[in-house]
Amino acid sequence: MLRFLLRRLLVAIPTMFLVVTLAFFMMRAAPGSPFVNERQLSPEVEKAVMAKYGMDRPLAEQYFTYVKGVVLHGDLGPSLKYKDKSVGDILKENARVSAILGLSAILLASIVGVTLGVLAALRQNRSIDYATMALAIIGVCIPTFVTAPLLVLAFGSKLGWLPIAGWDETTIVLPIIGALPRLANIVLPVTVLALPQIAIISRLTRAGMIEVLRSNYIRTARAKGLPEWLIVRRHALRAAILPLVSYLGPACAGLLTGSLVVEKIFQLPGLGKFFVISALQRDYTVVMGMVIVYAALILVLNLIADLLLAALDPRVRLS
């Protein structure tokens, strides 16, 4: 297992450097400047501002200085648009909201999706199977910018059951997460984020369960007279969720870093909304910081998924 982990790390480290390099030069190649706004700066002032942030130096020197600060000191630099704020401060202020929404959504999607997938596989070509797959297709096809306004209109405006926007926190404070939001405020955004994941997870679980239930060792277990629930829980489910484990790595990274549409519609101060605003404002350092966080999450979560796969299926380690 240690050699397996080292091999994955040897792939992850150069991948991270490649992502940082591509993002750095692509941001610099984009038209516009972070210092161009409604008030046109004089050439002298603009030159002084560029010198302050080191943007008057050659591009290669800027790149090596940035990478050195990130690698050696974990310094993502100052924001070019928000005075007296570093990129780390901005990420800390907005990451908690996206993390709470993402973790809640992936937990809800995993529970509901796996349950529906198992039921559909056990009742293949019956009404519950057709209903589950129909809901899965609808969940995949309809984007979040359609489902979010519909849920807001139905449960917020018409029925008045849930608030339609805002982030109201309770007095409950956890050591790492901080103040928790009120449950009513996150029901709609978490549901919108979870619906596409429920559709995908249910389809993956159904396909895996059908394949496993047709295998020889499951037939042997049934021939021995084991109860069906025991066969499903102890023997079939472990093998059926292997494709799901691989999928959850990048899915968790995407949800944890926020969704622009959901955060915009529900007026939530998360990373997704802030990422697009920073990109439009050409705030290079903030965009770079978010790209690094997102890439690191994908690599770490994929590494965790690989380790889980290796623990569940020894053939992965041998390969």
Short mmCIF file of C-alpha atoms in Angstrom, two decimals:
data_model
loop_
_atom_site.label_atom_id
_atom_site.label_comp_id
_atom_site.label_asym_id
_atom_site.label_seq_id
_atom_site.Cartn_x
_atom_site.Cartn_y
_atom_site.Cartn_z
CA MET A 1 0.00 0.00 0.00
CA LEU A 2 2.90 2.37 0.72
CA ARG A 3 4.35 1.84 -2.76
CA PHE A 4 0.89 2.38 -4.21
CA LEU A 5 0.64 5.71 -2.35
CA LEU A 6 4.12 6.81 -3.47
CA ARG A 7 3.29 6.08 -7.11
CA ARG A 8 0.17 8.24 -6.88
CA LEU A 9 2.14 11.07 -5.25
CA LEU A 10 4.78 10.94 -7.98
CA VAL A 11 2.00 11.56 -10.49
CA ALA A 12 0.17 14.19 -8.41
CA ILE A 13 3.12 16.53 -7.81
CA PRO A 14 4.04 17.21 -11.47
CA THR A 15 0.34 17.44 -12.31
CA MET A 16 -0.02 20.22 -9.75
CA PHE A 17 2.93 22.12 -11.21
CA LEU A 18 1.46 21.75 -14.71
CA VAL A 19 -1.91 23.13 -13.60
CA VAL A 20 -0.28 26.11 -11.86
CA THR A 21 1.90 26.86 -14.89
CA LEU A 22 -0.95 26.71 -17.40
CA ALA A 23 -3.24 28.83 -15.20
CA PHE A 24 -0.53 31.45 -14.62
CA PHE A 25 0.31 32.01 -18.28
CA MET A 26 -3.32 31.78 -19.45
CA MET A 27 -4.36 34.47 -16.97
CA ARG A 28 -1.54 36.74 -18.13
CA ALA A 29 -2.46 36.12 -21.78
CA ALA A 30 -6.09 37.18 -21.24
CA PRO A 31 -6.91 40.70 -22.47
CA GLY A 32 -7.46 43.45 -19.93
CA SER A 33 -5.81 44.48 -16.70
CA PRO A 34 -6.82 44.42 -13.02
CA PHE A 35 -6.01 48.13 -12.80
CA VAL A 36 -8.34 49.27 -15.59
CA ASN A 37 -11.70 50.57 -14.39
CA GLU A 38 -14.07 53.49 -14.88
CA ARG A 39 -11.39 55.96 -13.79
CA GLN A 40 -8.49 55.92 -16.20
CA LEU A 41 -5.15 55.91 -14.38
CA SER A 42 -2.38 58.17 -15.52
CA PRO A 43 0.66 56.40 -17.01
CA GLU A 44 2.78 57.36 -13.98
CA VAL A 45 0.26 55.99 -11.47
CA GLU A 46 -0.31 52.81 -13.46
CA LYS A 47 3.45 52.26 -13.70
CA ALA A 48 3.82 52.70 -9.94
CA VAL A 49 0.97 50.26 -9.23
CA MET A 50 2.45 47.68 -11.60
CA ALA A 51 5.81 48.03 -9.88
CA LYS A 52 4.20 47.62 -6.44
CA TYR A 53 2.81 44.22 -7.37
CA GLY A 54 5.89 43.19 -9.37
CA MET A 55 4.01 43.10 -12.65
CA ASP A 56 6.54 45.29 -14.43
CA ARG A 57 9.11 42.48 -14.34
CA PRO A 58 9.61 39.90 -17.12
CA LEU A 59 6.87 37.25 -17.20
CA ALA A 60 9.27 34.39 -16.46
CA GLU A 61 10.57 36.20 -13.37
CA GLN A 62 6.99 36.81 -12.17
CA TYR A 63 6.24 33.10 -12.60
CA PHE A 64 9.25 31.84 -10.66
CA THR A 65 8.66 34.40 -7.89
CA TYR A 66 5.03 33.30 -7.58
CA VAL A 67 5.84 29.58 -7.56
CA LYS A 68 8.60 30.12 -5.00
CA GLY A 69 6.22 31.96 -2.66
CA VAL A 70 3.57 29.25 -2.98
CA VAL A 71 5.90 26.28 -2.56
CA LEU A 72 8.21 27.61 0.15
CA HIS A 73 5.89 29.84 2.16
CA GLY A 74 2.34 28.92 1.13
CA ASP A 75 1.85 32.57 0.18
CA LEU A 76 -0.78 33.01 -2.56
CA GLY A 77 -0.09 36.73 -2.75
CA PRO A 78 -2.23 39.84 -2.22
CA SER A 79 -5.47 40.57 -4.01
CA LEU A 80 -5.08 43.06 -6.85
CA LYS A 81 -8.61 44.43 -6.48
CA TYR A 82 -9.38 44.22 -2.75
CA LYS A 83 -7.12 46.47 -0.71
CA ASP A 84 -5.47 45.16 2.47
CA LYS A 85 -6.63 41.59 1.73
CA SER A 86 -4.54 38.60 0.80
CA VAL A 87 -5.77 35.71 -1.30
CA GLY A 88 -5.63 33.48 1.77
CA ASP A 89 -7.95 35.82 3.67
CA ILE A 90 -10.46 35.81 0.81
CA LEU A 91 -10.40 32.03 0.56
CA LYS A 92 -10.92 31.63 4.31
CA GLU A 93 -13.87 34.02 4.28
CA ASN A 94 -15.69 32.22 1.46
CA ALA A 95 -14.56 28.60 1.63
CA ARG A 96 -16.64 27.72 4.70
CA VAL A 97 -19.95 28.41 2.95
CA SER A 98 -19.04 26.31 -0.08
CA ALA A 99 -17.69 23.52 2.14
CA ILE A 100 -20.89 23.28 4.19
CA LEU A 101 -23.07 23.26 1.07
CA GLY A 102 -20.83 20.77 -0.73
CA LEU A 103 -20.51 18.31 2.14
CA SER A 104 -24.25 18.42 2.81
CA ALA A 105 -25.05 17.92 -0.88
CA ILE A 106 -22.67 15.00 -1.41
CA LEU A 107 -23.86 13.30 1.80
CA LEU A 108 -27.51 13.64 0.75
CA ALA A 109 -26.74 12.51 -2.81
CA SER A 110 -24.78 9.46 -1.62
CA ILE A 111 -27.49 8.25 0.75
CA VAL A 112 -30.40 8.79 -1.62
CA GLY A 113 -28.53 7.77 -4.78
CA VAL A 114 -27.17 4.50 -3.40
CA THR A 115 -30.56 3.57 -1.93
CA LEU A 116 -32.38 4.22 -5.20
CA GLY A 117 -29.72 2.41 -7.21
CA VAL A 118 -29.88 -0.71 -5.03
CA LEU A 119 -33.68 -0.79 -5.11
CA ALA A 120 -33.69 -0.37 -8.89
CA ALA A 121 -31.16 -3.21 -9.33
CA LEU A 122 -33.09 -5.55 -7.04
CA ARG A 123 -36.34 -4.78 -8.91
CA GLN A 124 -34.88 -4.66 -12.41
CA ASN A 125 -37.40 -4.06 -15.23
CA ARG A 126 -40.16 -3.28 -12.75
CA SER A 127 -41.97 -0.07 -11.91
CA ILE A 128 -39.49 1.14 -9.28
CA ASP A 129 -36.61 0.53 -11.71
CA TYR A 130 -38.30 2.50 -14.49
CA ALA A 131 -39.24 5.33 -12.11
CA THR A 132 -35.71 5.57 -10.71
CA MET A 133 -34.06 5.65 -14.13
CA ALA A 134 -36.60 8.19 -15.40
CA LEU A 135 -35.82 10.46 -12.45
CA ALA A 136 -32.10 9.91 -13.04
CA ILE A 137 -32.37 10.97 -16.69
CA ILE A 138 -34.37 14.04 -15.72
CA GLY A 139 -31.83 14.92 -13.02
CA VAL A 140 -28.94 14.68 -15.46
CA CYS A 141 -30.64 16.55 -18.30
CA ILE A 142 -32.13 19.49 -16.40
CA PRO A 143 -29.38 21.96 -15.35
CA THR A 144 -29.22 23.65 -11.98
CA PHE A 145 -30.09 27.08 -13.40
CA VAL A 146 -33.52 25.60 -14.25
CA THR A 147 -34.19 23.55 -11.12
CA ALA A 148 -33.08 26.31 -8.73
CA PRO A 149 -35.64 28.95 -9.89
CA LEU A 150 -38.37 26.31 -10.04
CA LEU A 151 -37.74 25.22 -6.44
CA VAL A 152 -37.54 28.85 -5.32
CA LEU A 153 -40.85 29.60 -7.03
CA ALA A 154 -42.59 26.52 -5.63
CA PHE A 155 -41.31 26.25 -2.05
CA GLY A 156 -40.26 29.85 -1.44
CA SER A 157 -42.60 32.20 -3.26
CA LYS A 158 -45.80 30.15 -3.60
CA LEU A 159 -45.84 27.97 -0.49
CA GLY A 160 -43.59 30.10 1.70
CA TRP A 161 -42.10 27.08 3.43
CA LEU A 162 -38.43 27.97 2.99
CA PRO A 163 -36.37 31.17 2.64
CA ILE A 164 -35.31 31.84 -0.93
CA ALA A 165 -31.98 33.60 -0.30
CA GLY A 166 -29.42 34.59 2.32
CA TRP A 167 -27.10 32.92 4.80
CA ASP A 168 -28.43 33.12 8.35
CA GLU A 169 -26.17 31.48 10.94
CA THR A 170 -27.20 29.93 14.23
CA THR A 171 -25.46 30.17 17.59
CA ILE A 172 -24.07 26.62 17.18
CA VAL A 173 -20.31 26.85 16.59
CA LEU A 174 -18.04 23.91 15.75
CA PRO A 175 -14.24 23.99 16.27
CA ILE A 176 -13.21 23.86 12.58
CA ILE A 177 -16.34 24.71 10.61
CA GLY A 178 -17.41 27.63 12.78
CA ALA A 179 -20.98 28.89 13.03
CA LEU A 180 -23.49 26.59 11.35
CA PRO A 181 -26.23 27.95 9.09
CA ARG A 182 -29.89 27.54 9.90
CA LEU A 183 -31.29 24.40 8.33
CA ALA A 184 -34.05 26.25 6.50
CA ASN A 185 -31.53 28.44 4.67
CA ILE A 186 -29.61 25.55 3.12
CA VAL A 187 -32.42 23.13 2.23
CA LEU A 188 -33.04 24.58 -1.24
CA PRO A 189 -29.42 25.15 -2.32
CA VAL A 190 -28.31 21.74 -1.02
CA THR A 191 -31.23 20.07 -2.81
CA VAL A 192 -30.37 21.82 -6.08
CA LEU A 193 -26.72 20.76 -5.79
CA ALA A 194 -27.62 17.19 -4.82
CA LEU A 195 -30.19 16.43 -7.54
CA PRO A 196 -27.73 15.89 -10.43
CA GLN A 197 -25.44 13.88 -8.16
CA ILE A 198 -28.36 11.70 -7.00
CA ALA A 199 -29.13 10.94 -10.64
CA ILE A 200 -25.55 9.96 -11.48
CA ILE A 201 -24.93 7.99 -8.27
CA SER A 202 -28.17 6.03 -8.62
CA ARG A 203 -27.28 5.02 -12.19
CA LEU A 204 -23.74 4.00 -11.22
CA THR A 205 -25.00 1.98 -8.26
CA ARG A 206 -27.71 0.28 -10.30
CA ALA A 207 -25.28 -0.73 -13.05
CA GLY A 208 -22.74 -2.02 -10.53
CA MET A 209 -25.32 -3.96 -8.54
CA ILE A 210 -26.81 -5.61 -11.63
CA GLU A 211 -23.37 -6.79 -12.74
CA VAL A 212 -22.44 -8.09 -9.29
CA LEU A 213 -25.78 -9.82 -8.69
CA ARG A 214 -25.20 -11.88 -11.85
CA SER A 215 -21.77 -13.07 -10.75
CA ASN A 216 -21.01 -16.64 -9.74
CA TYR A 217 -20.20 -16.00 -6.08
CA ILE A 218 -23.60 -14.35 -5.58
CA ARG A 219 -25.29 -17.40 -7.11
CA THR A 220 -23.27 -19.56 -4.73
CA ALA A 221 -24.35 -17.47 -1.74
CA ARG A 222 -27.99 -17.83 -2.78
CA ALA A 223 -27.57 -21.55 -3.28
CA LYS A 224 -26.31 -21.81 0.31
CA GLY A 225 -29.58 -20.29 1.48
CA LEU A 226 -28.29 -16.93 2.73
CA PRO A 227 -30.96 -14.23 3.16
CA GLU A 228 -31.19 -11.77 0.27
CA TRP A 229 -30.57 -8.74 2.49
CA LEU A 230 -27.38 -10.31 3.84
CA ILE A 231 -26.16 -11.11 0.32
CA VAL A 232 -26.78 -7.53 -0.80
CA ARG A 233 -25.27 -5.84 2.26
CA ARG A 234 -22.25 -8.05 2.89
CA HIS A 235 -21.29 -9.37 -0.53
CA ALA A 236 -22.83 -7.40 -3.40
CA LEU A 237 -22.76 -3.80 -2.20
CA ARG A 238 -19.02 -3.70 -1.51
CA ALA A 239 -18.17 -4.67 -5.09
CA ALA A 240 -20.96 -2.60 -6.63
CA ILE A 241 -19.80 0.70 -5.15
CA LEU A 242 -16.29 0.50 -6.66
CA PRO A 243 -17.23 2.69 -9.68
CA LEU A 244 -18.98 5.07 -7.30
CA VAL A 245 -15.82 5.53 -5.21
CA SER A 246 -13.91 6.61 -8.31
CA TYR A 247 -16.63 9.10 -9.24
CA LEU A 248 -16.95 10.69 -5.80
CA GLY A 249 -13.40 12.09 -5.86
CA PRO A 250 -13.86 14.78 -8.54
CA ALA A 251 -17.55 15.16 -7.64
CA CYS A 252 -16.69 16.13 -4.06
CA ALA A 253 -14.04 18.57 -5.29
CA GLY A 254 -16.55 20.27 -7.56
CA LEU A 255 -19.18 20.61 -4.86
CA LEU A 256 -16.73 21.72 -2.16
CA THR A 257 -15.42 24.58 -4.29
CA GLY A 258 -18.88 25.95 -4.84
CA SER A 259 -21.39 26.36 -7.63
CA LEU A 260 -21.71 29.74 -9.31
CA VAL A 261 -25.36 29.29 -10.32
CA VAL A 262 -26.57 28.11 -6.93
CA GLU A 263 -24.61 30.71 -4.97
CA LYS A 264 -25.76 33.48 -7.31
CA ILE A 265 -29.46 32.55 -7.21
CA PHE A 266 -29.56 32.04 -3.45
CA GLN A 267 -27.20 34.96 -2.70
CA LEU A 268 -24.63 32.88 -0.83
CA PRO A 269 -21.09 34.17 -0.19
CA GLY A 270 -19.22 31.14 -1.52
CA LEU A 271 -16.17 30.42 -3.65
CA GLY A 272 -18.02 29.81 -6.91
CA LYS A 273 -19.55 33.26 -7.04
CA PHE A 274 -16.31 34.91 -5.94
CA PHE A 275 -14.26 32.99 -8.53
CA VAL A 276 -16.22 34.36 -11.49
CA ILE A 277 -16.25 37.91 -10.11
CA SER A 278 -12.48 37.79 -9.68
CA ALA A 279 -12.00 36.43 -13.20
CA LEU A 280 -14.11 39.22 -14.69
CA GLN A 281 -12.13 41.79 -12.70
CA ARG A 282 -8.81 40.24 -13.84
CA ASP A 283 -7.78 39.70 -10.23
CA TYR A 284 -4.99 37.33 -11.22
CA THR A 285 -3.82 36.30 -7.78
CA VAL A 286 -7.30 35.44 -6.50
CA VAL A 287 -8.09 33.38 -9.58
CA MET A 288 -4.74 31.62 -9.30
CA GLY A 289 -5.36 30.89 -5.62
CA MET A 290 -8.75 29.35 -6.35
CA VAL A 291 -7.33 27.29 -9.22
CA ILE A 292 -4.63 25.93 -6.89
CA VAL A 293 -7.20 25.08 -4.21
CA TYR A 294 -9.48 23.38 -6.72
CA ALA A 295 -6.62 21.40 -8.30
CA ALA A 296 -5.30 20.38 -4.89
CA LEU A 297 -8.75 19.19 -3.84
CA ILE A 298 -9.14 17.11 -6.99
CA LEU A 299 -5.71 15.51 -6.54
CA VAL A 300 -6.18 14.83 -2.82
CA LEU A 301 -9.71 13.48 -3.18
CA ASN A 302 -8.72 11.33 -6.15
CA LEU A 303 -5.82 10.01 -4.09
CA ILE A 304 -8.22 9.16 -1.25
CA ALA A 305 -10.54 7.49 -3.77
CA ASP A 306 -7.62 5.43 -5.13
CA LEU A 307 -6.65 4.35 -1.61
CA LEU A 308 -10.24 3.35 -0.87
CA LEU A 309 -10.37 1.40 -4.11
CA ALA A 310 -7.12 -0.35 -3.21
CA ALA A 311 -8.51 -1.21 0.22
CA LEU A 312 -11.79 -2.51 -1.22
CA ASP A 313 -10.30 -4.30 -4.22
CA PRO A 314 -6.76 -5.79 -3.88
CA ARG A 315 -6.55 -6.11 -7.69
CA VAL A 316 -6.05 -2.35 -7.87
CA ARG A 317 -2.84 -2.59 -5.81
CA LEU A 318 -1.56 -5.46 -7.91
CA SER A 319 -2.16 -3.56 -11.14
#
